[in-house]
PDB file of C-alpha atoms in Angstrom:
ATOM      1  CA  MET A   1       0.000   0.000   0.000  1.00 68.00           C
ATOM      2  CA  SER A   2       1.074   3.582  -0.646  1.00 85.00           C
ATOM      3  CA  PHE A   3       1.387   6.173   2.089  1.00 87.00           C
ATOM      4  CA  SER A   4      -1.645   7.935   0.628  1.00 88.00           C
ATOM      5  CA  SER A   5      -3.669   4.718   0.990  1.00 90.00           C
ATOM      6  CA  ASP A   6      -2.447   4.313   4.566  1.00 91.00           C
ATOM      7  CA  VAL A   7      -3.586   7.847   5.386  1.00 92.00           C
ATOM      8  CA  LYS A   8      -7.025   7.212   3.905  1.00 93.00           C
ATOM      9  CA  ALA A   9      -7.287   3.930   5.792  1.00 93.00           C
ATOM     10  CA  GLU A  10      -6.587   5.773   9.055  1.00 94.00           C
ATOM     11  CA  LEU A  11      -9.075   8.525   8.191  1.00 94.00           C
ATOM     12  CA  CYS A  12     -11.733   5.908   7.504  1.00 93.00           C
ATOM     13  CA  ARG A  13     -11.367   4.653  11.062  1.00 92.00           C
ATOM     14  CA  SER A  14     -12.578   8.035  12.348  1.00 89.00           C
ATOM     15  CA  PRO A  15     -16.102   7.585  13.737  1.00 87.00           C
ATOM     16  CA  VAL A  16     -18.879   9.858  12.497  1.00 81.00           C
ATOM     17  CA  THR A  17     -20.985  10.397  15.574  1.00 80.00           C
ATOM     18  CA  ARG A  18     -22.686  13.719  14.759  1.00 87.00           C
ATOM     19  CA  ALA A  19     -25.169  13.986  11.891  1.00 90.00           C
ATOM     20  CA  CYS A  20     -23.914  17.469  10.982  1.00 91.00           C
ATOM     21  CA  CYS A  21     -20.351  16.143  10.568  1.00 92.00           C
ATOM     22  CA  ALA A  22     -21.631  13.259   8.444  1.00 94.00           C
ATOM     23  CA  VAL A  23     -23.313  15.760   6.123  1.00 94.00           C
ATOM     24  CA  ALA A  24     -20.168  17.922   6.048  1.00 94.00           C
ATOM     25  CA  GLU A  25     -17.891  14.968   5.242  1.00 95.00           C
ATOM     26  CA  ALA A  26     -20.305  13.760   2.556  1.00 94.00           C
ATOM     27  CA  TYR A  27     -20.273  17.309   1.154  1.00 94.00           C
ATOM     28  CA  GLY A  28     -16.503  17.177   0.817  1.00 94.00           C
ATOM     29  CA  VAL A  29     -16.679  13.723  -0.767  1.00 95.00           C
ATOM     30  CA  LEU A  30     -19.255  14.756  -3.370  1.00 94.00           C
ATOM     31  CA  LEU A  31     -17.661  18.084  -4.335  1.00 93.00           C
ATOM     32  CA  TYR A  32     -14.335  16.296  -4.934  1.00 94.00           C
ATOM     33  CA  ALA A  33     -15.857  13.131  -6.429  1.00 91.00           C
ATOM     34  CA  ASN A  34     -15.565  12.156 -10.082  1.00 90.00           C
ATOM     35  CA  THR A  35     -19.189  13.020 -10.909  1.00 90.00           C
ATOM     36  CA  PHE A  36     -21.796  14.968  -8.938  1.00 89.00           C
ATOM     37  CA  THR A  37     -24.731  16.083 -11.073  1.00 88.00           C
ATOM     38  CA  GLN A  38     -28.525  16.181 -10.790  1.00 88.00           C
ATOM     39  CA  ARG A  39     -28.661  12.789 -12.519  1.00 89.00           C
ATOM     40  CA  GLU A  40     -25.636  10.884 -11.284  1.00 90.00           C
ATOM     41  CA  ILE A  41     -23.099  10.540  -8.503  1.00 90.00           C
ATOM     42  CA  ARG A  42     -19.994   8.520  -9.324  1.00 91.00           C
ATOM     43  CA  ILE A  43     -17.117   7.949  -6.906  1.00 91.00           C
ATOM     44  CA  ILE A  44     -14.043   6.060  -8.138  1.00 90.00           C
ATOM     45  CA  THR A  45     -11.436   5.126  -5.557  1.00 91.00           C
ATOM     46  CA  GLY A  46      -8.463   2.852  -5.136  1.00 89.00           C
ATOM     47  CA  SER A  47      -8.996   2.767  -1.365  1.00 90.00           C
ATOM     48  CA  ALA A  48     -11.001  -0.235  -0.229  1.00 89.00           C
ATOM     49  CA  ASP A  49     -11.483   1.411   3.179  1.00 91.00           C
ATOM     50  CA  PHE A  50     -13.005   4.512   1.603  1.00 93.00           C
ATOM     51  CA  ALA A  51     -15.226   2.399  -0.669  1.00 90.00           C
ATOM     52  CA  ARG A  52     -16.635   0.717   2.448  1.00 91.00           C
ATOM     53  CA  ARG A  53     -17.020   4.027   4.277  1.00 93.00           C
ATOM     54  CA  VAL A  54     -19.048   5.819   1.577  1.00 92.00           C
ATOM     55  CA  PRO A  55     -22.272   3.776   1.944  1.00 91.00           C
ATOM     56  CA  ARG A  56     -22.149   4.097   5.752  1.00 91.00           C
ATOM     57  CA  LEU A  57     -21.504   7.824   5.445  1.00 93.00           C
ATOM     58  CA  MET A  58     -24.363   8.430   2.994  1.00 92.00           C
ATOM     59  CA  ARG A  59     -26.732   6.381   5.125  1.00 92.00           C
ATOM     60  CA  ARG A  60     -25.776   8.374   8.232  1.00 93.00           C
ATOM     61  CA  ALA A  61     -25.977  11.736   6.438  1.00 92.00           C
ATOM     62  CA  PHE A  62     -29.031  11.260   4.200  1.00 91.00           C
ATOM     63  CA  GLY A  63     -30.537   7.847   4.927  1.00 90.00           C
ATOM     64  CA  LEU A  64     -29.692   6.707   1.372  1.00 88.00           C
ATOM     65  CA  ASP A  65     -28.394   3.313   0.209  1.00 83.00           C
ATOM     66  CA  PHE A  66     -25.227   3.523  -1.953  1.00 77.00           C
ATOM     67  CA  ASN A  67     -24.500  -0.222  -1.897  1.00 67.00           C
ATOM     68  CA  SER A  68     -26.797  -1.140  -4.773  1.00 57.00           C
ATOM     69  CA  GLN A  69     -24.543   0.095  -7.602  1.00 61.00           C
ATOM     70  CA  LEU A  70     -21.027  -0.856  -6.510  1.00 59.00           C
ATOM     71  CA  SER A  71     -18.644  -2.317  -9.111  1.00 63.00           C
ATOM     72  CA  LYS A  72     -14.974  -2.947  -9.795  1.00 67.00           C
ATOM     73  CA  ALA A  73     -12.738  -1.358 -12.452  1.00 65.00           C
ATOM     74  CA  GLY A  74      -9.336  -3.018 -12.173  1.00 70.00           C
ATOM     75  CA  ARG A  75      -7.931  -2.072  -8.777  1.00 81.00           C
ATOM     76  CA  HIS A  76     -10.542   0.655  -8.304  1.00 85.00           C
ATOM     77  CA  THR A  77     -14.004   0.511  -6.812  1.00 88.00           C
ATOM     78  CA  VAL A  78     -16.769   2.465  -8.563  1.00 89.00           C
ATOM     79  CA  LEU A  79     -19.761   3.639  -6.558  1.00 90.00           C
ATOM     80  CA  THR A  80     -22.599   4.905  -8.744  1.00 89.00           C
ATOM     81  CA  TYR A  81     -25.847   6.454  -7.549  1.00 90.00           C
ATOM     82  CA  THR A  82     -28.524   7.478 -10.081  1.00 89.00           C
ATOM     83  CA  ASP A  83     -31.737   7.794  -8.082  1.00 89.00           C
ATOM     84  CA  GLU A  84     -32.806  11.330  -8.966  1.00 88.00           C
ATOM     85  CA  ALA A  85     -35.086  11.679  -5.944  1.00 91.00           C
ATOM     86  CA  GLY A  86     -32.194  10.758  -3.642  1.00 91.00           C
ATOM     87  CA  ILE A  87     -29.830  13.133  -5.446  1.00 90.00           C
ATOM     88  CA  ALA A  88     -32.416  15.918  -5.134  1.00 91.00           C
ATOM     89  CA  GLN A  89     -32.549  15.201  -1.393  1.00 92.00           C
ATOM     90  CA  ILE A  90     -28.752  15.570  -1.213  1.00 91.00           C
ATOM     91  CA  PHE A  91     -28.840  18.876  -3.124  1.00 90.00           C
ATOM     92  CA  ARG A  92     -31.473  20.256  -0.768  1.00 89.00           C
ATOM     93  CA  ALA A  93     -29.414  19.165   2.277  1.00 89.00           C
ATOM     94  CA  PHE A  94     -26.623  21.389   0.948  1.00 88.00           C
ATOM     95  CA  GLY A  95     -29.007  24.320   0.425  1.00 85.00           C
ATOM     96  CA  PHE A  96     -29.342  24.068  -3.376  1.00 84.00           C
ATOM     97  CA  ASP A  97     -32.232  23.513  -5.746  1.00 79.00           C
ATOM     98  CA  PRO A  98     -31.288  20.597  -8.048  1.00 72.00           C
ATOM     99  CA  GLY A  99     -33.327  22.060 -10.890  1.00 71.00           C
ATOM    100  CA  GLU A 100     -31.576  25.437 -10.770  1.00 71.00           C
ATOM    101  CA  THR A 101     -28.000  24.627  -9.750  1.00 63.00           C
ATOM    102  CA  VAL A 102     -25.632  25.231 -12.665  1.00 62.00           C
ATOM    103  CA  ALA A 103     -22.250  25.218 -10.916  1.00 77.00           C
ATOM    104  CA  HIS A 104     -21.295  23.820  -7.529  1.00 85.00           C
ATOM    105  CA  HIS A 105     -20.277  26.098  -4.651  1.00 86.00           C
ATOM    106  CA  VAL A 106     -19.235  25.503  -1.061  1.00 88.00           C
ATOM    107  CA  ASN A 107     -22.190  26.508   1.103  1.00 87.00           C
ATOM    108  CA  LEU A 108     -20.493  27.671   4.302  1.00 86.00           C
ATOM    109  CA  GLY A 109     -23.843  27.465   6.076  1.00 86.00           C
ATOM    110  CA  VAL A 110     -23.383  23.681   6.087  1.00 88.00           C
ATOM    111  CA  LEU A 111     -19.938  24.132   7.671  1.00 91.00           C
ATOM    112  CA  GLU A 112     -20.580  26.511  10.546  1.00 87.00           C
ATOM    113  CA  GLU A 113     -18.903  24.416  13.267  1.00 89.00           C
ATOM    114  CA  ASP A 114     -15.149  23.735  13.332  1.00 88.00           C
ATOM    115  CA  CYS A 115     -15.805  19.996  13.602  1.00 90.00           C
ATOM    116  CA  CYS A 116     -17.861  20.162  10.413  1.00 92.00           C
ATOM    117  CA  ARG A 117     -15.123  22.070   8.591  1.00 92.00           C
ATOM    118  CA  THR A 118     -12.522  19.460   9.436  1.00 92.00           C
ATOM    119  CA  ALA A 119     -15.029  16.737   8.466  1.00 93.00           C
ATOM    120  CA  PHE A 120     -15.438  18.489   5.088  1.00 94.00           C
ATOM    121  CA  LEU A 121     -11.674  18.535   4.684  1.00 94.00           C
ATOM    122  CA  ARG A 122     -11.523  14.817   5.482  1.00 95.00           C
ATOM    123  CA  GLY A 123     -14.204  14.026   2.891  1.00 95.00           C
ATOM    124  CA  ALA A 124     -12.484  16.171   0.247  1.00 95.00           C
ATOM    125  CA  PHE A 125      -9.176  14.396   0.831  1.00 95.00           C
ATOM    126  CA  LEU A 126     -10.746  10.929   0.794  1.00 95.00           C
ATOM    127  CA  ALA A 127     -12.409  11.590  -2.571  1.00 94.00           C
ATOM    128  CA  GLY A 128      -9.936  13.865  -4.341  1.00 93.00           C
ATOM    129  CA  GLY A 129      -6.756  13.972  -2.298  1.00 93.00           C
ATOM    130  CA  SER A 130      -3.354  12.365  -2.314  1.00 92.00           C
ATOM    131  CA  ILE A 131      -0.092  12.684  -0.417  1.00 91.00           C
ATOM    132  CA  ASN A 132       3.337  11.446  -1.451  1.00 88.00           C
ATOM    133  CA  THR A 133       5.508   9.076   0.548  1.00 80.00           C
ATOM    134  CA  PRO A 134       7.321  10.656   3.527  1.00 74.00           C
ATOM    135  CA  GLU A 135      10.707   9.684   2.073  1.00 73.00           C
ATOM    136  CA  LYS A 136      10.170  12.147  -0.775  1.00 75.00           C
ATOM    137  CA  ARG A 137       9.546  15.892  -0.701  1.00 80.00           C
ATOM    138  CA  CYS A 138       6.338  16.534   1.229  1.00 84.00           C
ATOM    139  CA  HIS A 139       3.320  17.271  -1.000  1.00 89.00           C
ATOM    140  CA  LEU A 140      -0.414  16.978  -0.320  1.00 92.00           C
ATOM    141  CA  GLU A 141      -3.024  17.974  -2.874  1.00 93.00           C
ATOM    142  CA  LEU A 142      -6.768  18.031  -3.519  1.00 94.00           C
ATOM    143  CA  VAL A 143      -8.175  17.913  -7.050  1.00 93.00           C
ATOM    144  CA  THR A 144     -11.643  18.947  -8.237  1.00 91.00           C
ATOM    145  CA  ASP A 145     -13.253  19.792 -11.576  1.00 88.00           C
ATOM    146  CA  HIS A 146     -15.266  22.640 -10.036  1.00 89.00           C
ATOM    147  CA  PHE A 147     -13.499  26.013 -10.205  1.00 90.00           C
ATOM    148  CA  SER A 148     -15.769  27.728  -7.656  1.00 90.00           C
ATOM    149  CA  VAL A 149     -15.372  24.813  -5.228  1.00 91.00           C
ATOM    150  CA  ALA A 150     -11.582  25.077  -5.496  1.00 91.00           C
ATOM    151  CA  ARG A 151     -11.591  28.840  -4.899  1.00 92.00           C
ATOM    152  CA  GLU A 152     -13.987  28.620  -1.946  1.00 91.00           C
ATOM    153  CA  SER A 153     -12.139  25.640  -0.460  1.00 91.00           C
ATOM    154  CA  PHE A 154      -8.927  27.651  -0.750  1.00 91.00           C
ATOM    155  CA  VAL A 155     -10.490  30.394   1.399  1.00 90.00           C
ATOM    156  CA  LEU A 156     -11.887  27.837   3.840  1.00 91.00           C
ATOM    157  CA  PHE A 157      -8.491  26.194   4.332  1.00 90.00           C
ATOM    158  CA  ARG A 158      -6.921  29.581   5.035  1.00 89.00           C
ATOM    159  CA  GLU A 159      -9.605  30.277   7.636  1.00 88.00           C
ATOM    160  CA  LEU A 160      -8.701  26.955   9.272  1.00 87.00           C
ATOM    161  CA  GLY A 161      -5.113  28.217   9.640  1.00 86.00           C
ATOM    162  CA  PHE A 162      -3.544  26.390   6.710  1.00 87.00           C
ATOM    163  CA  ASP A 163      -1.587  28.027   3.899  1.00 85.00           C
ATOM    164  CA  PRO A 164      -2.649  26.440   0.592  1.00 90.00           C
ATOM    165  CA  ARG A 165      -1.446  27.094  -2.926  1.00 91.00           C
ATOM    166  CA  GLU A 166      -3.433  26.572  -6.094  1.00 92.00           C
ATOM    167  CA  THR A 167      -2.906  25.764  -9.745  1.00 92.00           C
ATOM    168  CA  VAL A 168      -4.679  24.279 -12.778  1.00 92.00           C
ATOM    169  CA  ARG A 169      -3.411  20.973 -14.162  1.00 91.00           C
ATOM    170  CA  ARG A 170      -4.866  19.508 -17.369  1.00 87.00           C
ATOM    171  CA  GLY A 171      -8.135  21.332 -16.768  1.00 86.00           C
ATOM    172  CA  HIS A 172      -8.431  20.252 -13.115  1.00 89.00           C
ATOM    173  CA  CYS A 173      -8.273  22.690 -10.188  1.00 91.00           C
ATOM    174  CA  VAL A 174      -5.571  21.691  -7.708  1.00 93.00           C
ATOM    175  CA  ILE A 175      -5.122  22.931  -4.157  1.00 93.00           C
ATOM    176  CA  TYR A 176      -1.795  21.804  -2.728  1.00 93.00           C
ATOM    177  CA  PHE A 177       0.388  22.087   0.357  1.00 91.00           C
ATOM    178  CA  LYS A 178       4.163  21.677   0.622  1.00 87.00           C
ATOM    179  CA  ARG A 179       5.141  22.746   4.138  1.00 86.00           C
ATOM    180  CA  THR A 180       5.626  19.627   6.242  1.00 86.00           C
ATOM    181  CA  GLU A 181       4.425  21.286   9.457  1.00 86.00           C
ATOM    182  CA  LEU A 182       1.149  22.345   7.814  1.00 88.00           C
ATOM    183  CA  ILE A 183       0.551  18.900   6.361  1.00 90.00           C
ATOM    184  CA  GLU A 184       1.194  17.311   9.759  1.00 90.00           C
ATOM    185  CA  ASP A 185      -1.365  19.668  11.311  1.00 90.00           C
ATOM    186  CA  MET A 186      -3.853  18.917   8.521  1.00 90.00           C
ATOM    187  CA  LEU A 187      -3.535  15.167   8.927  1.00 91.00           C
ATOM    188  CA  THR A 188      -4.038  15.502  12.681  1.00 91.00           C
ATOM    189  CA  ALA A 189      -7.079  17.757  12.216  1.00 90.00           C
ATOM    190  CA  MET A 190      -8.630  15.381   9.659  1.00 91.00           C
ATOM    191  CA  GLY A 191      -8.228  12.420  11.994  1.00 91.00           C
ATOM    192  CA  ALA A 192      -4.918  10.807  10.975  1.00 90.00           C
ATOM    193  CA  PRO A 193      -2.502  11.561  13.870  1.00 91.00           C
ATOM    194  CA  LEU A 194      -0.504   8.354  13.342  1.00 91.00           C
ATOM    195  CA  SER A 195       0.208   9.322   9.734  1.00 89.00           C
ATOM    196  CA  ALA A 196       1.198  12.786  10.934  1.00 86.00           C
ATOM    197  CA  MET A 197       3.675  11.187  13.358  1.00 88.00           C
ATOM    198  CA  GLU A 198       5.075   9.005  10.573  1.00 87.00           C
ATOM    199  CA  LEU A 199       5.546  12.098   8.441  1.00 83.00           C
ATOM    200  CA  MET A 200       7.281  13.869  11.327  1.00 82.00           C
ATOM    201  CA  SER A 201       9.579  10.887  11.988  1.00 82.00           C
ATOM    202  CA  ALA A 202      10.491  10.673   8.304  1.00 77.00           C
ATOM    203  CA  LYS A 203      11.306  14.380   8.235  1.00 76.00           C
ATOM    204  CA  ILE A 204      13.568  14.048  11.299  1.00 77.00           C
ATOM    205  CA  ALA A 205      15.346  11.059   9.741  1.00 76.00           C
ATOM    206  CA  LYS A 206      15.739  12.901   6.429  1.00 76.00           C
ATOM    207  CA  ASP A 207      17.109  16.012   8.157  1.00 73.00           C
ATOM    208  CA  MET A 208      19.574  13.842  10.078  1.00 81.00           C
ATOM    209  CA  ARG A 209      20.753  12.116   6.885  1.00 79.00           C
ATOM    210  CA  ASN A 210      21.143  15.471   5.171  1.00 76.00           C
ATOM    211  CA  LYS A 211      23.138  16.838   8.107  1.00 83.00           C
ATOM    212  CA  ILE A 212      25.431  13.796   8.081  1.00 82.00           C
ATOM    213  CA  ASN A 213      25.913  14.146   4.327  1.00 81.00           C
ATOM    214  CA  ARG A 214      26.702  17.840   4.683  1.00 84.00           C
ATOM    215  CA  ASN A 215      29.240  17.110   7.417  1.00 80.00           C
ATOM    216  CA  VAL A 216      30.848  14.360   5.344  1.00 80.00           C
ATOM    217  CA  ASN A 217      30.999  16.623   2.310  1.00 81.00           C
ATOM    218  CA  CYS A 218      32.444  19.430   4.418  1.00 83.00           C
ATOM    219  CA  ASP A 219      35.060  17.119   5.938  1.00 76.00           C
ATOM    220  CA  THR A 220      35.962  15.829   2.485  1.00 81.00           C
ATOM    221  CA  ALA A 221      36.292  19.363   1.135  1.00 81.00           C
ATOM    222  CA  ASN A 222      38.461  20.375   4.100  1.00 80.00           C
ATOM    223  CA  ALA A 223      40.635  17.286   3.655  1.00 81.00           C
ATOM    224  CA  ASP A 224      41.081  18.136  -0.017  1.00 81.00           C
ATOM    225  CA  LYS A 225      42.129  21.670   0.908  1.00 85.00           C
ATOM    226  CA  VAL A 226      44.645  20.347   3.467  1.00 83.00           C
ATOM    227  CA  VAL A 227      46.165  17.973   0.902  1.00 83.00           C
ATOM    228  CA  ALA A 228      46.362  20.702  -1.765  1.00 86.00           C
ATOM    229  CA  ALA A 229      47.963  23.191   0.649  1.00 85.00           C
ATOM    230  CA  ALA A 230      50.463  20.596   1.887  1.00 83.00           C
ATOM    231  CA  ALA A 231      51.422  19.766  -1.721  1.00 87.00           C
ATOM    232  CA  GLU A 232      52.193  23.442  -2.373  1.00 88.00           C
ATOM    233  CA  GLN A 233      54.231  23.674   0.825  1.00 86.00           C
ATOM    234  CA  LEU A 234      56.230  20.538  -0.054  1.00 88.00           C
ATOM    235  CA  ALA A 235      56.894  21.901  -3.538  1.00 88.00           C
ATOM    236  CA  ALA A 236      58.272  25.121  -1.990  1.00 86.00           C
ATOM    237  CA  ILE A 237      60.455  23.133   0.426  1.00 88.00           C
ATOM    238  CA  ARG A 238      61.856  21.020  -2.445  1.00 88.00           C
ATOM    239  CA  ARG A 239      62.616  24.222  -4.369  1.00 88.00           C
ATOM    240  CA  ILE A 240      64.525  25.633  -1.374  1.00 86.00           C
ATOM    241  CA  ASP A 241      66.398  22.367  -0.924  1.00 85.00           C
ATOM    242  CA  ALA A 242      67.357  22.240  -4.617  1.00 88.00           C
ATOM    243  CA  GLN A 243      68.433  25.899  -4.880  1.00 87.00           C
ATOM    244  CA  TYR A 244      69.959  26.629  -1.491  1.00 85.00           C
ATOM    245  CA  GLY A 245      69.860  23.531   0.702  1.00 86.00           C
ATOM    246  CA  LEU A 246      67.657  23.248   3.784  1.00 85.00           C
ATOM    247  CA  ASP A 247      70.716  23.818   6.017  1.00 85.00           C
ATOM    248  CA  LYS A 248      70.700  27.463   4.890  1.00 83.00           C
ATOM    249  CA  LEU A 249      67.296  28.018   6.519  1.00 86.00           C
ATOM    250  CA  PRO A 250      66.937  29.719   9.905  1.00 87.00           C
ATOM    251  CA  GLN A 251      66.428  27.108  12.605  1.00 89.00           C
ATOM    252  CA  PRO A 252      62.639  27.631  13.062  1.00 87.00           C
ATOM    253  CA  LEU A 253      62.036  27.361   9.311  1.00 87.00           C
ATOM    254  CA  HIS A 254      64.408  24.404   9.028  1.00 88.00           C
ATOM    255  CA  ASP A 255      62.543  22.519  11.744  1.00 87.00           C
ATOM    256  CA  THR A 256      59.176  23.368  10.175  1.00 87.00           C
ATOM    257  CA  ALA A 257      60.339  22.185   6.743  1.00 86.00           C
ATOM    258  CA  LEU A 258      61.520  18.842   8.151  1.00 88.00           C
ATOM    259  CA  LEU A 259      58.264  18.522  10.102  1.00 87.00           C
ATOM    260  CA  ARG A 260      56.228  18.998   6.934  1.00 86.00           C
ATOM    261  CA  ILE A 261      58.372  16.489   5.001  1.00 88.00           C
ATOM    262  CA  ALA A 262      57.829  13.918   7.760  1.00 88.00           C
ATOM    263  CA  ASN A 263      54.043  14.632   7.897  1.00 87.00           C
ATOM    264  CA  PRO A 264      52.990  15.452   4.322  1.00 84.00           C
ATOM    265  CA  GLU A 265      49.188  15.176   4.757  1.00 82.00           C
ATOM    266  CA  VAL A 266      48.368  16.572   8.208  1.00 84.00           C
ATOM    267  CA  SER A 267      46.697  19.942   8.766  1.00 86.00           C
ATOM    268  CA  LEU A 268      48.521  22.987  10.097  1.00 86.00           C
ATOM    269  CA  SER A 269      46.733  22.551  13.432  1.00 87.00           C
ATOM    270  CA  ASP A 270      48.080  19.005  13.798  1.00 87.00           C
ATOM    271  CA  LEU A 271      51.494  20.078  12.519  1.00 86.00           C
ATOM    272  CA  ALA A 272      51.655  22.759  15.217  1.00 86.00           C
ATOM    273  CA  LEU A 273      51.001  20.117  17.877  1.00 89.00           C
ATOM    274  CA  LEU A 274      53.719  17.866  16.455  1.00 87.00           C
ATOM    275  CA  ALA A 275      56.377  20.609  16.736  1.00 86.00           C
ATOM    276  CA  ASP A 276      58.950  20.307  19.522  1.00 85.00           C
ATOM    277  CA  PRO A 277      58.070  22.243  21.512  1.00 87.00           C
ATOM    278  CA  PRO A 278      54.456  22.587  20.284  1.00 88.00           C
ATOM    279  CA  VAL A 279      53.543  25.964  18.801  1.00 88.00           C
ATOM    280  CA  SER A 280      50.293  27.685  17.874  1.00 91.00           C
ATOM    281  CA  LYS A 281      48.569  27.230  14.524  1.00 89.00           C
ATOM    282  CA  SER A 282      49.167  30.888  13.676  1.00 90.00           C
ATOM    283  CA  CYS A 283      52.885  30.431  14.367  1.00 91.00           C
ATOM    284  CA  ILE A 284      53.212  27.388  12.096  1.00 88.00           C
ATOM    285  CA  SER A 285      51.112  29.157   9.447  1.00 89.00           C
ATOM    286  CA  HIS A 286      53.442  32.168   9.558  1.00 90.00           C
ATOM    287  CA  ARG A 287      56.493  29.917   9.138  1.00 88.00           C
ATOM    288  CA  MET A 288      54.869  28.163   6.169  1.00 88.00           C
ATOM    289  CA  LYS A 289      54.189  31.500   4.476  1.00 90.00           C
ATOM    290  CA  ARG A 290      57.859  32.415   4.909  1.00 88.00           C
ATOM    291  CA  LEU A 291      58.901  29.086   3.409  1.00 86.00           C
ATOM    292  CA  MET A 292      56.572  29.587   0.431  1.00 86.00           C
ATOM    293  CA  THR A 293      58.319  32.867  -0.463  1.00 87.00           C
ATOM    294  CA  TYR A 294      61.805  32.173   0.930  1.00 81.00           C
ATOM    295  CA  THR A 295      64.942  33.620  -0.610  1.00 81.00           C
ATOM    296  CA  PRO A 296      68.261  33.890   1.307  1.00 77.00           C
ATOM    297  CA  ALA A 297      69.247  37.294   2.619  1.00 68.00           C
ATOM    298  CA  GLY A 298      71.228  39.302   0.058  1.00 54.00           C
ATOM    299  CA  GLU A 299      69.584  37.721  -3.000  1.00 56.00           C
TER     300      GLU A 299
END
């Protein structure tokens, strides 16, 4: 199962105890379903848990039986409802006249209570939502064919304290969320706290891996710099030895040159500790700079 399916399975375990919340969740389901017209309701889902929840939800909200026209299409379940009297009853429950409704809208009068608003969000996600696996970049989205529903849902989500974005993809209206913290809060509000915790744990693990990778990359880069600097210093020491002889060097520089030859890959900090007696990093760095530009006095 995908993470999205796991989330929907957890959401479907949320009990619907209040009739108003059942209506609100059904409202979200229908506005984000595949078809919701005066003549037909069609819900296509790959979630077996959601397919089982829909008939119970519609019975609790409207007293209607959605079990009679349930079929399979590959891995998906198709729930079809064509009883026009029942559909008219649903339209009236949402405050619309089925004979006059041209385009769907979100009737906020059905969603006055906070519990009903989160129930609407749950229904919308169950019917038209998806979320990617926690191991990838966090992304949750809701898709509907109704432009007004998308715009009004966008406002509703902002009122609930979320920060949605919106776009149009292949003619479908998409509301999406990318901030992990917001998605965690949304999942918790909808009724999927375990999925929210899984998302949080995955984010912590990902951040830790990224931090380790950054540290490894930083250490590698620093090691490369140390090796490159040491190679330049050794080249300068060989030049001095070939042109003048290391015995011509002042004692501090002579000792530093021999120390570098004996320890060709260590950092200046470690080289300073290896000196006898030990010196500071700034001292050894100063000596190295003198070696890099050394010419005997009088030349």
